[in-house]
C-alpha atoms as a PDB file:
ATOM      1  CA  MET A   1       6.645  -4.649   5.976  1.00  0.00           C
ATOM      2  CA  SER A   2       9.173  -7.000   4.605  1.00  0.00           C
ATOM      3  CA  LYS A   3      12.769  -6.092   4.164  1.00  0.00           C
ATOM      4  CA  SER A   4      12.153  -5.842   0.467  1.00  0.00           C
ATOM      5  CA  SER A   5      10.752  -3.000  -1.480  1.00  0.00           C
ATOM      6  CA  LEU A   6       7.336  -2.673  -3.059  1.00  0.00           C
ATOM      7  CA  VAL A   7       6.457  -4.588  -6.118  1.00  0.00           C
ATOM      8  CA  LEU A   8       8.037  -2.929  -9.088  1.00  0.00           C
ATOM      9  CA  GLY A   9       5.869  -0.519 -10.974  1.00  0.00           C
ATOM     10  CA  ALA A  10       7.742  -1.335 -14.065  1.00  0.00           C
ATOM     11  CA  LEU A  11       7.855  -4.823 -12.756  1.00  0.00           C
ATOM     12  CA  ALA A  12       4.182  -4.610 -12.156  1.00  0.00           C
ATOM     13  CA  ALA A  13       4.085  -5.208 -15.827  1.00  0.00           C
ATOM     14  CA  LEU A  14       7.181  -7.321 -15.986  1.00  0.00           C
ATOM     15  CA  ALA A  15       7.105  -9.190 -12.717  1.00  0.00           C
ATOM     16  CA  MET A  16       3.577  -8.585 -11.468  1.00  0.00           C
ATOM     17  CA  GLY A  17       3.311  -5.040 -10.281  1.00  0.00           C
ATOM     18  CA  ILE A  18       3.062  -4.240  -6.622  1.00  0.00           C
ATOM     19  CA  GLY A  19      -0.289  -5.295  -5.520  1.00  0.00           C
ATOM     20  CA  ALA A  20      -1.142  -5.786  -1.981  1.00  0.00           C
ATOM     21  CA  LEU A  21       1.864  -3.159   0.219  1.00  0.00           C
ATOM     22  CA  PRO A  22       4.113  -2.908   2.986  1.00  0.00           C
ATOM     23  CA  ALA A  23       1.580  -6.055   3.005  1.00  0.00           C
ATOM     24  CA  THR A  24       1.097  -9.646   1.876  1.00  0.00           C
ATOM     25  CA  ALA A  25       0.634 -11.144  -1.546  1.00  0.00           C
ATOM     26  CA  ASN A  26      -2.618 -12.066  -3.231  1.00  0.00           C
ATOM     27  CA  ALA A  27      -3.867 -15.475  -2.243  1.00  0.00           C
ATOM     28  CA  ALA A  28      -6.225 -18.038  -3.637  1.00  0.00           C
ATOM     29  CA  PRO A  29      -7.914 -21.009  -1.985  1.00  0.00           C
ATOM     30  CA  ALA A  30      -4.426 -22.088  -0.974  1.00  0.00           C
ATOM     31  CA  PRO A  31      -1.776 -19.498  -0.122  1.00  0.00           C
ATOM     32  CA  GLN A  32      -0.134 -18.173  -3.265  1.00  0.00           C
ATOM     33  CA  GLU A  33       1.580 -15.040  -4.422  1.00  0.00           C
ATOM     34  CA  GLY A  34      -0.372 -12.151  -5.762  1.00  0.00           C
ATOM     35  CA  PRO A  35       0.401  -8.661  -7.040  1.00  0.00           C
ATOM     36  CA  GLY A  36       1.399  -7.294  -3.659  1.00  0.00           C
ATOM     37  CA  THR A  37       4.559  -6.381  -1.820  1.00  0.00           C
ATOM     38  CA  LEU A  38       5.908  -6.827   1.703  1.00  0.00           C
ATOM     39  CA  ILE A  39       8.139  -4.940   4.111  1.00  0.00           C
ATOM     40  CA  VAL A  40      11.667  -6.251   4.365  1.00  0.00           C
ATOM     41  CA  GLY A  41      13.893  -5.298   7.273  1.00  0.00           C
ATOM     42  CA  GLY A  42      11.061  -3.903   9.370  1.00  0.00           C
ATOM     43  CA  HIS A  43       9.628  -5.051  12.698  1.00  0.00           C
ATOM     44  CA  ASP A  44       6.280  -5.637  14.408  1.00  0.00           C
ATOM     45  CA  ALA A  45       4.120  -2.511  14.556  1.00  0.00           C
ATOM     46  CA  THR A  46       4.872  -0.448  17.660  1.00  0.00           C
ATOM     47  CA  GLU A  47       1.541   1.361  17.822  1.00  0.00           C
ATOM     48  CA  PRO A  48      -2.077   0.772  16.798  1.00  0.00           C
ATOM     49  CA  TYR A  49      -3.090   1.765  13.287  1.00  0.00           C
ATOM     50  CA  GLY A  50      -6.851   1.417  13.633  1.00  0.00           C
ATOM     51  CA  TRP A  51      -7.463   2.530  10.045  1.00  0.00           C
ATOM     52  CA  MET A  52      -5.096  -0.035   8.511  1.00  0.00           C
ATOM     53  CA  ALA A  53      -6.877  -2.724   6.507  1.00  0.00           C
ATOM     54  CA  SER A  54      -5.995  -6.071   5.020  1.00  0.00           C
ATOM     55  CA  LEU A  55      -7.560  -6.419   1.574  1.00  0.00           C
ATOM     56  CA  GLN A  56      -8.433 -10.077   1.185  1.00  0.00           C
ATOM     57  CA  ARG A  57      -9.502 -12.541  -1.454  1.00  0.00           C
ATOM     58  CA  GLN A  58     -11.166 -15.764  -0.367  1.00  0.00           C
ATOM     59  CA  GLY A  59     -10.280 -14.921   3.219  1.00  0.00           C
ATOM     60  CA  GLN A  60      -6.547 -14.507   2.659  1.00  0.00           C
ATOM     61  CA  HIS A  61      -4.454 -11.357   2.729  1.00  0.00           C
ATOM     62  CA  SER A  62      -3.752  -9.909  -0.690  1.00  0.00           C
ATOM     63  CA  CYS A  63      -2.870  -6.215  -0.297  1.00  0.00           C
ATOM     64  CA  GLY A  64      -2.877  -3.374   2.156  1.00  0.00           C
ATOM     65  CA  ALA A  65      -5.512  -0.627   2.255  1.00  0.00           C
ATOM     66  CA  SER A  66      -6.274   2.454   4.340  1.00  0.00           C
ATOM     67  CA  LEU A  67      -9.618   3.506   5.778  1.00  0.00           C
ATOM     68  CA  ILE A  68     -10.101   7.156   4.743  1.00  0.00           C
ATOM     69  CA  ASP A  69     -13.818   7.427   5.558  1.00  0.00           C
ATOM     70  CA  GLU A  70     -16.337   5.316   7.469  1.00  0.00           C
ATOM     71  CA  GLU A  71     -17.354   3.655   4.199  1.00  0.00           C
ATOM     72  CA  TRP A  72     -14.307   3.988   1.938  1.00  0.00           C
ATOM     73  CA  VAL A  73     -10.802   2.539   1.778  1.00  0.00           C
ATOM     74  CA  LEU A  74      -7.891   3.553  -0.446  1.00  0.00           C
ATOM     75  CA  THR A  75      -5.595   1.006  -2.076  1.00  0.00           C
ATOM     76  CA  ALA A  76      -3.556   0.431  -5.251  1.00  0.00           C
ATOM     77  CA  ALA A  77      -5.336  -0.105  -8.555  1.00  0.00           C
ATOM     78  CA  HIS A  78      -3.222  -3.133  -9.390  1.00  0.00           C
ATOM     79  CA  CYS A  79      -4.517  -4.799  -6.206  1.00  0.00           C
ATOM     80  CA  VAL A  80      -8.057  -4.903  -7.598  1.00  0.00           C
ATOM     81  CA  GLN A  81      -7.329  -5.461 -11.258  1.00  0.00           C
ATOM     82  CA  ASP A  82      -9.887  -7.906 -12.704  1.00  0.00           C
ATOM     83  CA  ALA A  83     -11.662  -8.114  -9.320  1.00  0.00           C
ATOM     84  CA  THR A  84     -15.376  -7.692  -8.717  1.00  0.00           C
ATOM     85  CA  PRO A  85     -16.759  -6.404  -5.406  1.00  0.00           C
ATOM     86  CA  ALA A  86     -17.859  -9.942  -4.555  1.00  0.00           C
ATOM     87  CA  ASP A  87     -14.230 -11.123  -4.808  1.00  0.00           C
ATOM     88  CA  LEU A  88     -13.050  -8.764  -2.077  1.00  0.00           C
ATOM     89  CA  GLY A  89     -13.264  -8.395   1.670  1.00  0.00           C
ATOM     90  CA  LEU A  90     -11.492  -6.322   4.300  1.00  0.00           C
ATOM     91  CA  ARG A  91     -10.315  -6.787   7.860  1.00  0.00           C
ATOM     92  CA  ILE A  92      -9.882  -3.349   9.406  1.00  0.00           C
ATOM     93  CA  GLY A  93      -8.236  -2.266  12.647  1.00  0.00           C
ATOM     94  CA  SER A  94      -6.308  -5.381  13.642  1.00  0.00           C
ATOM     95  CA  PRO A  95      -2.500  -5.851  13.535  1.00  0.00           C
ATOM     96  CA  ASP A  96      -3.240  -9.528  12.781  1.00  0.00           C
ATOM     97  CA  HIS A  97      -4.617 -10.007   9.257  1.00  0.00           C
ATOM     98  CA  THR A  98      -6.173 -13.346  10.277  1.00  0.00           C
ATOM     99  CA  ALA A  99      -8.196 -12.274  13.319  1.00  0.00           C
ATOM    100  CA  GLY A 100      -9.663  -9.341  15.230  1.00  0.00           C
ATOM    101  CA  GLY A 101     -10.694  -5.936  14.027  1.00  0.00           C
ATOM    102  CA  GLU A 102     -13.839  -5.438  11.995  1.00  0.00           C
ATOM    103  CA  GLN A 103     -14.701  -7.177   8.757  1.00  0.00           C
ATOM    104  CA  ALA A 104     -16.501  -5.617   5.814  1.00  0.00           C
ATOM    105  CA  GLY A 105     -17.476  -6.487   2.288  1.00  0.00           C
ATOM    106  CA  VAL A 106     -17.121  -4.321  -0.803  1.00  0.00           C
ATOM    107  CA  THR A 107     -19.996  -2.917  -2.874  1.00  0.00           C
ATOM    108  CA  ALA A 108     -18.042  -0.849  -5.416  1.00  0.00           C
ATOM    109  CA  VAL A 109     -14.538  -0.750  -6.908  1.00  0.00           C
ATOM    110  CA  VAL A 110     -13.478   2.584  -8.422  1.00  0.00           C
ATOM    111  CA  VAL A 111     -10.113   2.597 -10.220  1.00  0.00           C
ATOM    112  CA  HIS A 112      -8.541   5.866 -11.298  1.00  0.00           C
ATOM    113  CA  PRO A 113      -9.083   6.328 -15.052  1.00  0.00           C
ATOM    114  CA  ASP A 114      -5.364   6.906 -15.682  1.00  0.00           C
ATOM    115  CA  TYR A 115      -4.527   3.370 -14.566  1.00  0.00           C
ATOM    116  CA  GLU A 116      -5.403   1.696 -17.852  1.00  0.00           C
ATOM    117  CA  THR A 117      -3.164   4.029 -19.847  1.00  0.00           C
ATOM    118  CA  LYS A 118      -0.497   4.499 -17.143  1.00  0.00           C
ATOM    119  CA  ASN A 119      -0.522   8.143 -18.191  1.00  0.00           C
ATOM    120  CA  PRO A 120       0.944   9.325 -16.008  1.00  0.00           C
ATOM    121  CA  ASN A 121       0.287   6.829 -13.239  1.00  0.00           C
ATOM    122  CA  GLY A 122      -3.116   6.164 -11.724  1.00  0.00           C
ATOM    123  CA  ASP A 123      -2.145   3.180  -9.546  1.00  0.00           C
ATOM    124  CA  ILE A 124      -4.794   4.087  -6.997  1.00  0.00           C
ATOM    125  CA  ALA A 125      -8.314   2.842  -6.296  1.00  0.00           C
ATOM    126  CA  LEU A 126     -11.210   3.397  -3.914  1.00  0.00           C
ATOM    127  CA  LEU A 127     -13.378   0.637  -2.460  1.00  0.00           C
ATOM    128  CA  LYS A 128     -16.804   1.325  -0.970  1.00  0.00           C
ATOM    129  CA  LEU A 129     -17.622  -0.813   2.068  1.00  0.00           C
ATOM    130  CA  ASP A 130     -20.930  -2.609   2.522  1.00  0.00           C
ATOM    131  CA  HIS A 131     -21.411  -0.834   5.860  1.00  0.00           C
ATOM    132  CA  ALA A 132     -19.907   2.001   7.877  1.00  0.00           C
ATOM    133  CA  VAL A 133     -17.202   0.847  10.297  1.00  0.00           C
ATOM    134  CA  SER A 134     -16.327   2.186  13.721  1.00  0.00           C
ATOM    135  CA  GLN A 135     -12.573   2.716  13.315  1.00  0.00           C
ATOM    136  CA  GLU A 136     -11.340   6.281  12.935  1.00  0.00           C
ATOM    137  CA  PRO A 137     -10.111   6.989   9.382  1.00  0.00           C
ATOM    138  CA  VAL A 138      -6.634   8.277   8.604  1.00  0.00           C
ATOM    139  CA  GLU A 139      -6.363  11.768   7.142  1.00  0.00           C
ATOM    140  CA  ILE A 140      -4.758  12.369   3.774  1.00  0.00           C
ATOM    141  CA  ALA A 141      -2.021  14.999   3.961  1.00  0.00           C
ATOM    142  CA  GLU A 142      -2.333  18.256   2.051  1.00  0.00           C
ATOM    143  CA  ALA A 143       0.914  17.463   0.233  1.00  0.00           C
ATOM    144  CA  SER A 144       3.795  15.017   0.446  1.00  0.00           C
ATOM    145  CA  GLY A 145       7.076  16.270   1.860  1.00  0.00           C
ATOM    146  CA  PRO A 146      10.221  17.155  -0.107  1.00  0.00           C
ATOM    147  CA  VAL A 147      13.304  14.980  -0.475  1.00  0.00           C
ATOM    148  CA  GLY A 148      14.628  14.082   2.971  1.00  0.00           C
ATOM    149  CA  THR A 149      11.220  14.051   4.675  1.00  0.00           C
ATOM    150  CA  GLU A 150      10.970  11.194   7.169  1.00  0.00           C
ATOM    151  CA  SER A 151       8.139   8.743   6.614  1.00  0.00           C
ATOM    152  CA  ARG A 152       6.904   5.317   7.644  1.00  0.00           C
ATOM    153  CA  ILE A 153       5.521   2.372   5.703  1.00  0.00           C
ATOM    154  CA  ILE A 154       3.430  -0.444   7.170  1.00  0.00           C
ATOM    155  CA  GLY A 155       2.085  -3.707   5.802  1.00  0.00           C
ATOM    156  CA  TRP A 156       1.880  -7.475   5.824  1.00  0.00           C
ATOM    157  CA  GLY A 157       4.157  -8.044   2.848  1.00  0.00           C
ATOM    158  CA  VAL A 158       6.774 -10.752   2.814  1.00  0.00           C
ATOM    159  CA  THR A 159       9.808 -10.058   4.954  1.00  0.00           C
ATOM    160  CA  CYS A 160      12.342 -11.757   2.692  1.00  0.00           C
ATOM    161  CA  PRO A 161      13.541 -10.148  -0.547  1.00  0.00           C
ATOM    162  CA  VAL A 162      12.430 -12.385  -3.404  1.00  0.00           C
ATOM    163  CA  ARG A 163       9.105 -13.739  -4.586  1.00  0.00           C
ATOM    164  CA  GLY A 164       8.322 -17.173  -3.160  1.00  0.00           C
ATOM    165  CA  CYS A 165      10.950 -16.905  -0.409  1.00  0.00           C
ATOM    166  CA  GLY A 166       8.438 -17.292   2.407  1.00  0.00           C
ATOM    167  CA  ALA A 167       4.975 -16.657   3.760  1.00  0.00           C
ATOM    168  CA  PRO A 168       3.886 -13.151   4.749  1.00  0.00           C
ATOM    169  CA  PRO A 169       3.896 -12.285   8.450  1.00  0.00           C
ATOM    170  CA  VAL A 170       0.680 -12.529  10.448  1.00  0.00           C
ATOM    171  CA  GLN A 171       1.559  -9.427  12.464  1.00  0.00           C
ATOM    172  CA  LEU A 172       1.615  -5.978  10.872  1.00  0.00           C
ATOM    173  CA  GLN A 173       5.125  -4.701  10.135  1.00  0.00           C
ATOM    174  CA  GLU A 174       6.479  -1.155  10.064  1.00  0.00           C
ATOM    175  CA  LEU A 175       9.628   0.472   8.736  1.00  0.00           C
ATOM    176  CA  ASP A 176      10.862   4.041   9.023  1.00  0.00           C
ATOM    177  CA  THR A 177      11.728   5.446   5.611  1.00  0.00           C
ATOM    178  CA  LYS A 178      12.242   8.783   3.888  1.00  0.00           C
ATOM    179  CA  VAL A 179      11.449  10.563   0.655  1.00  0.00           C
ATOM    180  CA  VAL A 180      14.437  10.322  -1.702  1.00  0.00           C
ATOM    181  CA  ASP A 181      15.303  11.907  -5.028  1.00  0.00           C
ATOM    182  CA  ASP A 182      13.266  10.606  -7.971  1.00  0.00           C
ATOM    183  CA  GLY A 183      16.512   9.804  -9.744  1.00  0.00           C
ATOM    184  CA  GLN A 184      16.945   6.817  -7.436  1.00  0.00           C
ATOM    185  CA  CYS A 185      13.753   5.337  -8.940  1.00  0.00           C
ATOM    186  CA  SER A 186      14.509   6.351 -12.516  1.00  0.00           C
ATOM    187  CA  LEU A 187      14.806   2.781 -13.830  1.00  0.00           C
ATOM    188  CA  SER A 188      11.119   2.331 -13.061  1.00  0.00           C
ATOM    189  CA  ALA A 189      10.083   5.581 -14.763  1.00  0.00           C
ATOM    190  CA  VAL A 190       8.808   7.368 -11.658  1.00  0.00           C
ATOM    191  CA  ASP A 191       6.453  10.267 -12.388  1.00  0.00           C
ATOM    192  CA  GLU A 192       7.499  13.393 -10.494  1.00  0.00           C
ATOM    193  CA  GLY A 193       4.014  14.808 -10.143  1.00  0.00           C
ATOM    194  CA  THR A 194       2.080  11.734  -9.031  1.00  0.00           C
ATOM    195  CA  GLU A 195       4.578   9.378  -7.400  1.00  0.00           C
ATOM    196  CA  ILE A 196       6.984   9.319  -4.441  1.00  0.00           C
ATOM    197  CA  CYS A 197      10.374   7.617  -4.520  1.00  0.00           C
ATOM    198  CA  THR A 198      10.770   6.119  -1.055  1.00  0.00           C
ATOM    199  CA  GLY A 199      14.013   4.839   0.440  1.00  0.00           C
ATOM    200  CA  SER A 200      15.547   3.703   3.691  1.00  0.00           C
ATOM    201  CA  SER A 201      18.727   4.630   5.525  1.00  0.00           C
ATOM    202  CA  ARG A 202      19.539   0.941   6.002  1.00  0.00           C
ATOM    203  CA  PRO A 203      20.475  -1.413   3.146  1.00  0.00           C
ATOM    204  CA  LEU A 204      18.131  -4.211   2.054  1.00  0.00           C
ATOM    205  CA  THR A 205      15.085  -2.663   3.695  1.00  0.00           C
ATOM    206  CA  ASN A 206      11.890  -1.475   2.047  1.00  0.00           C
ATOM    207  CA  ALA A 207       8.474  -2.658   0.923  1.00  0.00           C
ATOM    208  CA  CYS A 208       8.028  -5.995  -0.790  1.00  0.00           C
ATOM    209  CA  PHE A 209       5.496  -8.417  -2.298  1.00  0.00           C
ATOM    210  CA  GLY A 210       2.218  -8.182  -0.384  1.00  0.00           C
ATOM    211  CA  ASP A 211       2.715  -4.608   0.815  1.00  0.00           C
ATOM    212  CA  SER A 212       1.029  -3.143  -2.228  1.00  0.00           C
ATOM    213  CA  GLY A 213      -1.864  -0.827  -1.575  1.00  0.00           C
ATOM    214  CA  GLY A 214      -0.649  -0.022   1.915  1.00  0.00           C
ATOM    215  CA  PRO A 215       0.265   3.470   3.109  1.00  0.00           C
ATOM    216  CA  GLN A 216       3.267   5.709   3.293  1.00  0.00           C
ATOM    217  CA  LEU A 217       2.883   8.020   6.270  1.00  0.00           C
ATOM    218  CA  GLU A 218       4.355  11.326   7.348  1.00  0.00           C
ATOM    219  CA  GLY A 219       4.072  12.855  10.802  1.00  0.00           C
ATOM    220  CA  THR A 220       4.700  11.435  14.262  1.00  0.00           C
ATOM    221  CA  PRO A 221       3.418   8.457  16.279  1.00  0.00           C
ATOM    222  CA  GLY A 222      -0.264   8.965  16.962  1.00  0.00           C
ATOM    223  CA  ASN A 223      -0.425  11.837  14.482  1.00  0.00           C
ATOM    224  CA  TRP A 224       0.229  10.286  11.092  1.00  0.00           C
ATOM    225  CA  ARG A 225      -1.067  11.589   7.766  1.00  0.00           C
ATOM    226  CA  LEU A 226      -1.264   9.436   4.658  1.00  0.00           C
ATOM    227  CA  THR A 227       0.837  10.600   1.722  1.00  0.00           C
ATOM    228  CA  GLY A 228       1.436   7.539  -0.440  1.00  0.00           C
ATOM    229  CA  VAL A 229       0.039   4.197  -1.593  1.00  0.00           C
ATOM    230  CA  THR A 230       2.476   1.317  -2.152  1.00  0.00           C
ATOM    231  CA  SER A 231       2.778   0.801  -5.879  1.00  0.00           C
ATOM    232  CA  ARG A 232       5.937  -0.931  -7.096  1.00  0.00           C
ATOM    233  CA  LEU A 233       9.696  -1.477  -6.858  1.00  0.00           C
ATOM    234  CA  GLY A 234      11.913   1.368  -7.932  1.00  0.00           C
ATOM    235  CA  SER A 235      14.257  -0.669 -10.127  1.00  0.00           C
ATOM    236  CA  LEU A 236      14.043  -3.445 -12.666  1.00  0.00           C
ATOM    237  CA  VAL A 237      15.690  -5.919 -10.294  1.00  0.00           C
ATOM    238  CA  PRO A 238      12.897  -8.096  -8.794  1.00  0.00           C
ATOM    239  CA  VAL A 239      14.548  -8.246  -5.376  1.00  0.00           C
ATOM    240  CA  CYS A 240      13.068  -6.149  -2.587  1.00  0.00           C
ATOM    241  CA  GLY A 241      15.304  -3.709  -0.765  1.00  0.00           C
ATOM    242  CA  THR A 242      17.898  -3.374  -3.522  1.00  0.00           C
ATOM    243  CA  ALA A 243      16.542   0.063  -4.416  1.00  0.00           C
ATOM    244  CA  PRO A 244      13.894   2.539  -3.242  1.00  0.00           C
ATOM    245  CA  SER A 245      10.246   1.718  -3.867  1.00  0.00           C
ATOM    246  CA  ILE A 246       7.594   3.797  -5.580  1.00  0.00           C
ATOM    247  CA  TYR A 247       4.408   5.028  -3.946  1.00  0.00           C
ATOM    248  CA  THR A 248       1.496   6.657  -5.690  1.00  0.00           C
ATOM    249  CA  ASP A 249       1.259  10.162  -4.240  1.00  0.00           C
ATOM    250  CA  ALA A 250      -2.225  10.151  -2.737  1.00  0.00           C
ATOM    251  CA  THR A 251      -2.045  13.889  -2.129  1.00  0.00           C
ATOM    252  CA  ALA A 252      -1.860  14.445  -5.901  1.00  0.00           C
ATOM    253  CA  TYR A 253      -5.209  12.666  -6.249  1.00  0.00           C
ATOM    254  CA  ARG A 254      -7.091  14.497  -3.485  1.00  0.00           C
ATOM    255  CA  GLY A 255      -9.498  16.059  -5.982  1.00  0.00           C
ATOM    256  CA  TRP A 256     -10.417  12.699  -7.498  1.00  0.00           C
ATOM    257  CA  ILE A 257     -10.760  11.096  -4.055  1.00  0.00           C
ATOM    258  CA  ASN A 258     -13.104  13.881  -2.982  1.00  0.00           C
ATOM    259  CA  ASP A 259     -15.167  13.584  -6.159  1.00  0.00           C
ATOM    260  CA  VAL A 260     -15.641   9.841  -5.657  1.00  0.00           C
ATOM    261  CA  ALA A 261     -15.839   9.461  -1.878  1.00  0.00           C
ATOM    262  CA  GLY A 262     -16.492  12.973  -0.635  1.00  0.00           C
ATOM    263  CA  VAL A 263     -13.364  12.853   1.538  1.00  0.00           C
END
């Protein structure tokens, strides 16, 4: 992930929203920024994340996503806003978003109904793949940890702190983070029940543009559980890493995920 933080939730409306997590930004025929965020201050992934997916448009990385079932991936709603299944593709199981892994198309886009109203959050979406893939899915945790819980974010987002400052990395990035008090994300109106305020012990490090949709993880190497989905920056300053970032709490939406995908 880039050294910056996720795309601002409040900025999602003001500056673009965090689409695409610790990941790269949306791209068009030629590379261009999208609604995603990147990891700033991180480093190349130190272990395989076979369930990690690059959500792509026209063959270019746009957002992060997580394989939660052989035929379903979880991402941020703002990453698929105004997209049809035909617009989207995924590369799953490779640390390089340009090569390797397994590719799949999308047959259905299911956005949480709260996303349109933002009441209270709903920045979460499920994508059905056009075929079952062989990678092992990541498990969704029963609940996210309390303040102080150590976590990790991963993604292909830009690794510099402001939009347009550089291209996203080809290699997957990771950054160790922790759950922090919601008050640190108060300028972006974090919702206590459905969102996680995520910070870092080091300054100027967090998710950034292009990381949107990617995961926040709790656990240990080789035994991670997914707790969050990269949503937006935690302040109104459109510079990654200047404040914690906000993740949709996937554990708060387990019932909806099960109803849609049977996971």
